[in-house]
Short mmCIF file of C-alpha atoms in Angstrom, two decimals:
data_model
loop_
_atom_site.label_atom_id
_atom_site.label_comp_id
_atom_site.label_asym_id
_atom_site.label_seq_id
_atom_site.Cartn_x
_atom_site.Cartn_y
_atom_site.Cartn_z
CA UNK A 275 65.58 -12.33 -30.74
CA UNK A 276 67.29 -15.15 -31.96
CA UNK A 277 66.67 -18.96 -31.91
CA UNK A 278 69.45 -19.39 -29.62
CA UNK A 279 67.88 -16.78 -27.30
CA UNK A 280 64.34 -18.14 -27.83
CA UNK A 281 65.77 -21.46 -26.92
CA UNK A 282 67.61 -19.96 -23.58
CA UNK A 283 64.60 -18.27 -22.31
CA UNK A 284 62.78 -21.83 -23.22
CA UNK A 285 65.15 -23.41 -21.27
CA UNK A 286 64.87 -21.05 -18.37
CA UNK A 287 61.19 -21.75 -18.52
CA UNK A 288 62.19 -25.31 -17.32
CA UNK A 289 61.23 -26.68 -21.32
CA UNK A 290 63.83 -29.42 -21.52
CA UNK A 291 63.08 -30.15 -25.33
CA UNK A 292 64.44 -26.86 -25.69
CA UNK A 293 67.56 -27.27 -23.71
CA UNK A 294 68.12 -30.52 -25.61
CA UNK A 295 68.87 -28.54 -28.88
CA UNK A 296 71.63 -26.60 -26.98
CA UNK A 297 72.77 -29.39 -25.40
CA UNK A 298 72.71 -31.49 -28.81
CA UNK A 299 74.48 -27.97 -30.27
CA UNK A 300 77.35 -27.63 -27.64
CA UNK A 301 78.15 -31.35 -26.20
CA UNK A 302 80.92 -31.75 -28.66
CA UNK A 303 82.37 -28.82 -28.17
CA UNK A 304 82.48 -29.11 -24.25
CA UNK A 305 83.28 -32.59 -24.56
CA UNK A 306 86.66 -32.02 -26.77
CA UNK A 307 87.53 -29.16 -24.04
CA UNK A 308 87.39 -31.51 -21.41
CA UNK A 309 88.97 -34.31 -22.98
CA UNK A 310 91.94 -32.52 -24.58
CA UNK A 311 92.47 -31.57 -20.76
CA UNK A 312 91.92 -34.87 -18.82
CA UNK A 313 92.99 -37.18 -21.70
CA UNK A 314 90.64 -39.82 -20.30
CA UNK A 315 87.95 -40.71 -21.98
CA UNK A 316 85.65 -41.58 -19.37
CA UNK A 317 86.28 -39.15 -17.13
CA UNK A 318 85.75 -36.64 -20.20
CA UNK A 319 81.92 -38.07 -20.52
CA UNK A 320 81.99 -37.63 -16.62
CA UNK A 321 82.59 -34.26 -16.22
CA UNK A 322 80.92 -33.21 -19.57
CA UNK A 323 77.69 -34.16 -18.04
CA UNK A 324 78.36 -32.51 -15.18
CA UNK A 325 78.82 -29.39 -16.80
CA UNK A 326 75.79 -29.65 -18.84
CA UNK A 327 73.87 -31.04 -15.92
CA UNK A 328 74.79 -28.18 -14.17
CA UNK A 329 74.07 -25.52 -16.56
CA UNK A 330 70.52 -27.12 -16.95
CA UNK A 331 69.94 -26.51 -13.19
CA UNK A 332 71.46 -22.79 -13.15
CA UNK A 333 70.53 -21.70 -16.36
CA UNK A 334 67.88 -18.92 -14.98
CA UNK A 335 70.98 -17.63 -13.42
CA UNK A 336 72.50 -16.84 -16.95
CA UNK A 337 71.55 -13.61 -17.75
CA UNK A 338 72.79 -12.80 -21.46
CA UNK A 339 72.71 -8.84 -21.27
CA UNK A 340 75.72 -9.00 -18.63
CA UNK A 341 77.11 -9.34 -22.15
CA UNK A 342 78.43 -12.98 -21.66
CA UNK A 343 77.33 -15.08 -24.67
CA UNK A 344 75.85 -18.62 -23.55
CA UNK A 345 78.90 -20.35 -25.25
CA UNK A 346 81.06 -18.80 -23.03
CA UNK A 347 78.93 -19.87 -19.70
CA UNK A 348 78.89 -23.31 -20.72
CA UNK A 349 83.08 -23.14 -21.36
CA UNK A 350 83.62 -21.33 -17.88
CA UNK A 351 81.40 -24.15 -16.25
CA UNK A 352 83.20 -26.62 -18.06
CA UNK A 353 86.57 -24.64 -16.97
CA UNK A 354 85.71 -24.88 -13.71
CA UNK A 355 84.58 -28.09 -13.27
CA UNK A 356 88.03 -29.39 -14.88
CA UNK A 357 89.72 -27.12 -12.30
CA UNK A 358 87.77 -28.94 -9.58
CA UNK A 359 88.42 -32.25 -11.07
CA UNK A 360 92.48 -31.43 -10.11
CA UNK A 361 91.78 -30.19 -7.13
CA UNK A 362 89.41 -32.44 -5.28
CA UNK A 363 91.38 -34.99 -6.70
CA UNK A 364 95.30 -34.12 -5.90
CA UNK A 365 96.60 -37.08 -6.24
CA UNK A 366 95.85 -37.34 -9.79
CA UNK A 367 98.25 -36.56 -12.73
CA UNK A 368 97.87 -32.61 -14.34
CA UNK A 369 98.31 -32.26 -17.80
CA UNK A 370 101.77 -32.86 -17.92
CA UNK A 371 100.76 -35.77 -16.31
CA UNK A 372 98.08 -36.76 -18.80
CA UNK A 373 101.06 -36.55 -22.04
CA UNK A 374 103.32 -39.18 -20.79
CA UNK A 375 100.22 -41.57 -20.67
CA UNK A 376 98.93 -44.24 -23.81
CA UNK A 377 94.95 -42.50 -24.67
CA UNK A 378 95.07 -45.06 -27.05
CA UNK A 379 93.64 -47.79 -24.09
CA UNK A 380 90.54 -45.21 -23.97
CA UNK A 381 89.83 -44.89 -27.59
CA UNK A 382 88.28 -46.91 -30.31
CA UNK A 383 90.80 -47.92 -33.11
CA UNK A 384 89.49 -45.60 -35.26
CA UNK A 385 89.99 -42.81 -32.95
CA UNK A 386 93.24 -43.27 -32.09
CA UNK A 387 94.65 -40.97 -34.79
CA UNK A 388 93.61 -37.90 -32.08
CA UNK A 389 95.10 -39.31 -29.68
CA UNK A 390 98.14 -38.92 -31.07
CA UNK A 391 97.38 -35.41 -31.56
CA UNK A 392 95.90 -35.45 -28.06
CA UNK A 393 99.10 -36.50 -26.47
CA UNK A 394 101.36 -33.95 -29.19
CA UNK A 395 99.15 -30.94 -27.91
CA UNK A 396 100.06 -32.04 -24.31
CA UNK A 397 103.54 -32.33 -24.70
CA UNK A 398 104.22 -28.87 -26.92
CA UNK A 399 101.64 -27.24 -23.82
CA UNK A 400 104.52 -28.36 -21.43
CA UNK A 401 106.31 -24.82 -21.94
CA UNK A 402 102.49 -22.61 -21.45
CA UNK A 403 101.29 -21.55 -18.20
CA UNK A 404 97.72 -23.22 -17.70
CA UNK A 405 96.20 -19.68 -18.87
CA UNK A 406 98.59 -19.64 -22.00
CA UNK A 407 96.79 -23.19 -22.62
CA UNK A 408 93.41 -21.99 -22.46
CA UNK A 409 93.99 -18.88 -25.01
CA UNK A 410 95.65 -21.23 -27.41
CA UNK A 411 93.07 -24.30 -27.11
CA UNK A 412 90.05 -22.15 -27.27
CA UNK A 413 90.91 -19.47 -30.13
CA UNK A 414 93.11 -22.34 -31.68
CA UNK A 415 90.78 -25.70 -31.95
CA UNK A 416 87.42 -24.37 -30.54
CA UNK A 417 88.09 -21.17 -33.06
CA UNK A 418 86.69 -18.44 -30.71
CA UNK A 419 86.70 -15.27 -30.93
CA UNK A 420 88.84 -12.99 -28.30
CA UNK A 421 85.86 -11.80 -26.89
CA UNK A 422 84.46 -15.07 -26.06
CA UNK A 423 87.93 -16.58 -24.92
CA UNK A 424 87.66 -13.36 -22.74
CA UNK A 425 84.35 -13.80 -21.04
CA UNK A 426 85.42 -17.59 -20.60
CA UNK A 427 88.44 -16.56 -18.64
CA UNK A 428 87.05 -13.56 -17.23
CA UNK A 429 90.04 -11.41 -18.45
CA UNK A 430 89.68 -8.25 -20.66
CA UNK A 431 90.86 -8.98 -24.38
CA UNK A 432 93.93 -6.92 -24.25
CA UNK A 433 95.14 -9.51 -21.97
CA UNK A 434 93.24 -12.76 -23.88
CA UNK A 435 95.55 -10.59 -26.93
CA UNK A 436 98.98 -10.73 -24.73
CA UNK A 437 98.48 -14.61 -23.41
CA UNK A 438 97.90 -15.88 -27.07
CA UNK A 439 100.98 -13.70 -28.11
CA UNK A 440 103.14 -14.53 -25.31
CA UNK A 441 101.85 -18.59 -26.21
CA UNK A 442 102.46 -18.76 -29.73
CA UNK A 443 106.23 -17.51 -29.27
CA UNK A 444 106.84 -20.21 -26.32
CA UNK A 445 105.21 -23.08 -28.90
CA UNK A 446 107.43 -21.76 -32.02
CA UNK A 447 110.40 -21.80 -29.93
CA UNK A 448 109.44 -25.48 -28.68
CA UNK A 449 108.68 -27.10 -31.99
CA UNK A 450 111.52 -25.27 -33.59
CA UNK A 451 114.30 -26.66 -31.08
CA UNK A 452 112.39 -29.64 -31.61
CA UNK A 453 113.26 -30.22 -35.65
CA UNK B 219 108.64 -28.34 -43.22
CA UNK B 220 107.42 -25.66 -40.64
CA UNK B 221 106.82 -27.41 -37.65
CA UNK B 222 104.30 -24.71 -35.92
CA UNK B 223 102.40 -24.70 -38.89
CA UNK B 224 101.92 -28.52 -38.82
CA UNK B 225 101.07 -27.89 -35.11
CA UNK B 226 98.00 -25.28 -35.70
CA UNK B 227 96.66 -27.36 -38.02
CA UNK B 228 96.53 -30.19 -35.68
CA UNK B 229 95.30 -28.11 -33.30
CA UNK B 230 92.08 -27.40 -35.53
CA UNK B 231 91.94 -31.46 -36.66
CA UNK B 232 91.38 -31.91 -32.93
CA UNK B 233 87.58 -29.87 -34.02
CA UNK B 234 86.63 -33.43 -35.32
CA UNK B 235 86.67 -35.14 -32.36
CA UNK B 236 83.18 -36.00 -31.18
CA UNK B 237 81.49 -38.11 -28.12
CA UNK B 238 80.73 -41.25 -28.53
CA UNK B 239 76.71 -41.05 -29.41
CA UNK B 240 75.55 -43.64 -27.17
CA UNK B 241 76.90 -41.19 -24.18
CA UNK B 242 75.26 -38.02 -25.76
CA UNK B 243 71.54 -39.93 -25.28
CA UNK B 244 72.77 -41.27 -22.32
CA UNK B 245 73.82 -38.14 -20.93
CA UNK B 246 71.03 -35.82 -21.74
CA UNK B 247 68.00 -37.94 -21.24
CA UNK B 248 69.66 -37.93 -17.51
CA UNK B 249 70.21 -34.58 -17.23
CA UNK B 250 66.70 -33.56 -18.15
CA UNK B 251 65.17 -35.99 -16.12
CA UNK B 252 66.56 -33.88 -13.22
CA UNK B 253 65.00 -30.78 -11.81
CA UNK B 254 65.92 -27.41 -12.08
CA UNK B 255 66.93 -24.92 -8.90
CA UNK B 256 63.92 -23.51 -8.45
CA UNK B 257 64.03 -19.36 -7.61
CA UNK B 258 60.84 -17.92 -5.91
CA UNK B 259 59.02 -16.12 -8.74
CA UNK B 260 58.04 -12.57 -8.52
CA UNK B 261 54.72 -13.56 -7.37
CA UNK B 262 55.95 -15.29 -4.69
CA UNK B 263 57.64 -12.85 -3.86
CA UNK B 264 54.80 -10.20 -3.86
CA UNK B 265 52.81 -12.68 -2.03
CA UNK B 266 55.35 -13.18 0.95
CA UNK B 267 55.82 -9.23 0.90
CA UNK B 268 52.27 -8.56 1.16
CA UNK B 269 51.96 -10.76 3.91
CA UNK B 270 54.88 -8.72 5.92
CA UNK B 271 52.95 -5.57 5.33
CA UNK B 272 49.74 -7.03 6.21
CA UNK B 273 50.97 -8.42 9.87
CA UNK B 274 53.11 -5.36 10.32
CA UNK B 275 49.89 -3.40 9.72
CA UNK B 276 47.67 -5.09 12.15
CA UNK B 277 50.17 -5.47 14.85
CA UNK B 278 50.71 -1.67 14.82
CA UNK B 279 46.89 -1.32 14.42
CA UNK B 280 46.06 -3.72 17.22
CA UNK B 281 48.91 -2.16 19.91
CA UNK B 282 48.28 1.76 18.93
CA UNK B 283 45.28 2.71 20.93
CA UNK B 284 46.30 0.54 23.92
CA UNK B 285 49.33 2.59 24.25
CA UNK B 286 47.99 5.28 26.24
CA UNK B 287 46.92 3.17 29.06
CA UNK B 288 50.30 1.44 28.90
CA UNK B 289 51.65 4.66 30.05
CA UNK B 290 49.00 5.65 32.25
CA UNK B 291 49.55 2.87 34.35
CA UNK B 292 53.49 3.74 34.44
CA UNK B 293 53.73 2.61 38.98
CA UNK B 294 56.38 5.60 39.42
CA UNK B 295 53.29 8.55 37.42
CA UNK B 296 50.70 7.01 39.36
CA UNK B 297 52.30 6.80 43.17
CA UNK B 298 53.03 10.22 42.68
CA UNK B 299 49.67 11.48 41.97
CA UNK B 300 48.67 9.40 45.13
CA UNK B 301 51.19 10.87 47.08
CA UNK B 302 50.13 14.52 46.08
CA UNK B 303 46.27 14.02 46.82
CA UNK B 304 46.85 12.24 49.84
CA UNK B 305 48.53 15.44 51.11
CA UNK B 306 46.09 17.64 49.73
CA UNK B 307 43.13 15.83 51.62
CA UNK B 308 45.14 15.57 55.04
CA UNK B 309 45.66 19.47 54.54
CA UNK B 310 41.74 20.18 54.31
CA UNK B 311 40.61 17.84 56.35
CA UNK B 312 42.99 19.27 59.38
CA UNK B 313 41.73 22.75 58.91
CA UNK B 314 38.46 21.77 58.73
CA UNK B 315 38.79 19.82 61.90
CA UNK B 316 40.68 23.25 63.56
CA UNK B 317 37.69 25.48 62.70
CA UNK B 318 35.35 23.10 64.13
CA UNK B 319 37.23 22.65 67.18
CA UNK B 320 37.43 26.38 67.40
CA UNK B 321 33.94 27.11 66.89
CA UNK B 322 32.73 24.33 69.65
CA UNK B 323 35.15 25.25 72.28
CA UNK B 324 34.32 28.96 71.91
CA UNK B 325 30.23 27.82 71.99
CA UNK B 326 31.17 25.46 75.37
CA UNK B 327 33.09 27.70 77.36
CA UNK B 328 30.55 30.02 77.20
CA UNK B 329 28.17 27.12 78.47
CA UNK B 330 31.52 26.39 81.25
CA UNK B 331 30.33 29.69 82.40
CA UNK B 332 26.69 29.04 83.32
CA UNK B 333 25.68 32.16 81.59
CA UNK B 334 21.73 33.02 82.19
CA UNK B 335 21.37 33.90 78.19
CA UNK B 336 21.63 31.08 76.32
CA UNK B 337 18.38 29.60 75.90
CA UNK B 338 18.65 25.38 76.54
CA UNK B 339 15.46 24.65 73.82
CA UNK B 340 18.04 26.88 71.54
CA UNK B 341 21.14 24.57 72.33
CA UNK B 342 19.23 21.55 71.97
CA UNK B 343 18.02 22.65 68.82
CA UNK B 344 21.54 23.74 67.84
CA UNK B 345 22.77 20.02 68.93
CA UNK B 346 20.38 18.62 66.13
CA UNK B 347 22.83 20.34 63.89
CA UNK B 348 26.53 19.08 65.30
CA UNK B 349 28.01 16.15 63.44
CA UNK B 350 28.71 14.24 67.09
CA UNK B 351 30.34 11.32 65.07
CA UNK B 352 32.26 13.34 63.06
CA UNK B 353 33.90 15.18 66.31
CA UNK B 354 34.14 12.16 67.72
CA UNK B 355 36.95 11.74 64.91
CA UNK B 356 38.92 14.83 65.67
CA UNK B 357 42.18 14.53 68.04
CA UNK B 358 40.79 17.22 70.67
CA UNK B 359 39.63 14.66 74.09
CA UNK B 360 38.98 18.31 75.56
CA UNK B 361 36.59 18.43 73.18
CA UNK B 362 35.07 15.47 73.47
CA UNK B 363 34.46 15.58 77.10
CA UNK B 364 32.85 18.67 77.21
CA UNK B 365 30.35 17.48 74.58
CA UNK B 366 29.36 14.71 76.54
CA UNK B 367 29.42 16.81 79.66
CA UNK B 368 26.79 18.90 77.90
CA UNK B 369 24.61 16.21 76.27
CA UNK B 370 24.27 14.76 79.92
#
């Protein structure tokens, strides 16, 4: 068993110390998800704690032998609650949306170097379907394996294989006609 | 200077973003000051199946042996074993009554004919032994008279 699973099963046992270390171990990762998404700061925190929130009251549904690893519950929460955040709220801009706006009035001075590359990312994802995002964000920044990006998006990884191929040629031919 | 290149890169510069810190305390000492969903364990579940069985048990216990009487007081089963020893009795009781009145109208016409035999201590004697009220019931009036013609 490892500490990670010691930790879950802690967790499940409604020990919050123990849930603390995976929160502590995951909330940046989560966090950039969200963020590179909404491009708002606050609304990043927002809906990070949601998803952790939520995970902390569901977690004795999570049931690691269906073969999903806990990373991958925690992005698929986090996936869905962004999806929610669209859709309950219609009227407010996508991710298309979210590139023509200045993340520099929600970030320290010192941070404003990623948004920069916050607002890039958005603008080359113009050309990727919203799935074609997700492959390339998560195997891309958040480094995961196919498999995981595959649980997280509930696809098999043939297809997690064929969206990140499919992605990548869209991007080169974007930021080549760009130079 | 290959654009896509410089893009992947910044893709994995983006890893160093991190959450402000203030937020992170914030955040979880609020989430774990919430509770969790809480799921019936398996021994509440036992529990609240044991309990099923238990009333099913004595509900099928208590209702068994009072079955039988349920049925044998079924209105339709019960008229018609009424009906059928009703019919039986009116049966006996009218042949009865038809050897009687045989036997006693034989025994007073022979009295009818003032016949020298018949001994009258005997037929006294023999009147000790006739059910009066009884024949008093039965539909003959012939019969009737003729007993009280003789008692006089």
């Amino acid at each position: 068993m490892t500490e990670e699973t010691k930790l879950i099963e802690e967790a499940k046992a409604g020990r919050g110390e123990a849930f603390g270390k995976l929160y502590d171990q995951y909330v940046a990762s989560i966090y950039r998800f969200v963020l590179v998404r909404v491009s708002n700061r606050a609304e990043a925190e927002d809906l990070t704690q949601h998803v952790f929130l939520k995970a902390w009251q569901s977690i004795r549904r999570y049931r690691e032998r269906e073969g999903i690893p806990f990373t991958s519950w925690l992005y698929r929460i986090a996936r869905n609650a962004v999806i929610d955040h669209y859709r309950t709220r219609r009227d407010h801009e996508d991710i298309e949306g979210a590139a023509a706006r200045n993340l520099a009035e929600d970030f320290p001075v010192q941070e404003v170097e990623y948004t920069l590359q916050i607002e890039e990312v958005h603008r080359a994802f113009v050309v990727l379907t919203p799935g074609e995002r997700d492959v390339i964000l998560l195997r891309f920044m958040e480094e995961l394996s196919v498999k995981e990006v595959a649980a997280i998006l509930e696809k098999s990884e043939g297809t997690i294989r064929v969206m990140q191929h499919r992605g990548l040629k869209k991007l080169k031919g974007e930021l080549g006609a760009g130079n | 200077m290959n654009t896509y290149n410089n893009f992947e890169e910044r893709l994995r510069a983006l890893r160093q973003i991190q959450p402000d810190k203030a937020f992170v305390g914030y955040a979880k000492a609020r989430i774990l000051a919430t509770h969790q969903e809480r799921f019936a364990t398996p021994v509440v579940w036992g529990g609240a199946l044991a309990t099923v069985v238990f009333v099913a048990v004595v509900a099928v216990t208590l209702l068994t042996p009072a079955l039988p009487v349920v049925r044998a007081l079924d209105q339709q089963a019960l008229h018609g074993e009424l009906e059928g020893l009703g019919l039986d009795l009116q049966i006996e009781q009218v042949e009865y009554n038809q050897k009687v009145h045989d036997t006693i109208t034989a025994a007073l016409q022979e009295i009818e004919g003032e016949t020298n035999h018949l001994n009258t201590e005997l037929l006294e004697s023999e009147d000790a032994f006739v059910d009066v009220e009884g024949l008093q019931e039965t539909p003959s009036a012939e019969v009737d008279k003729l007993l009280e013609k003789l008692l006089q």
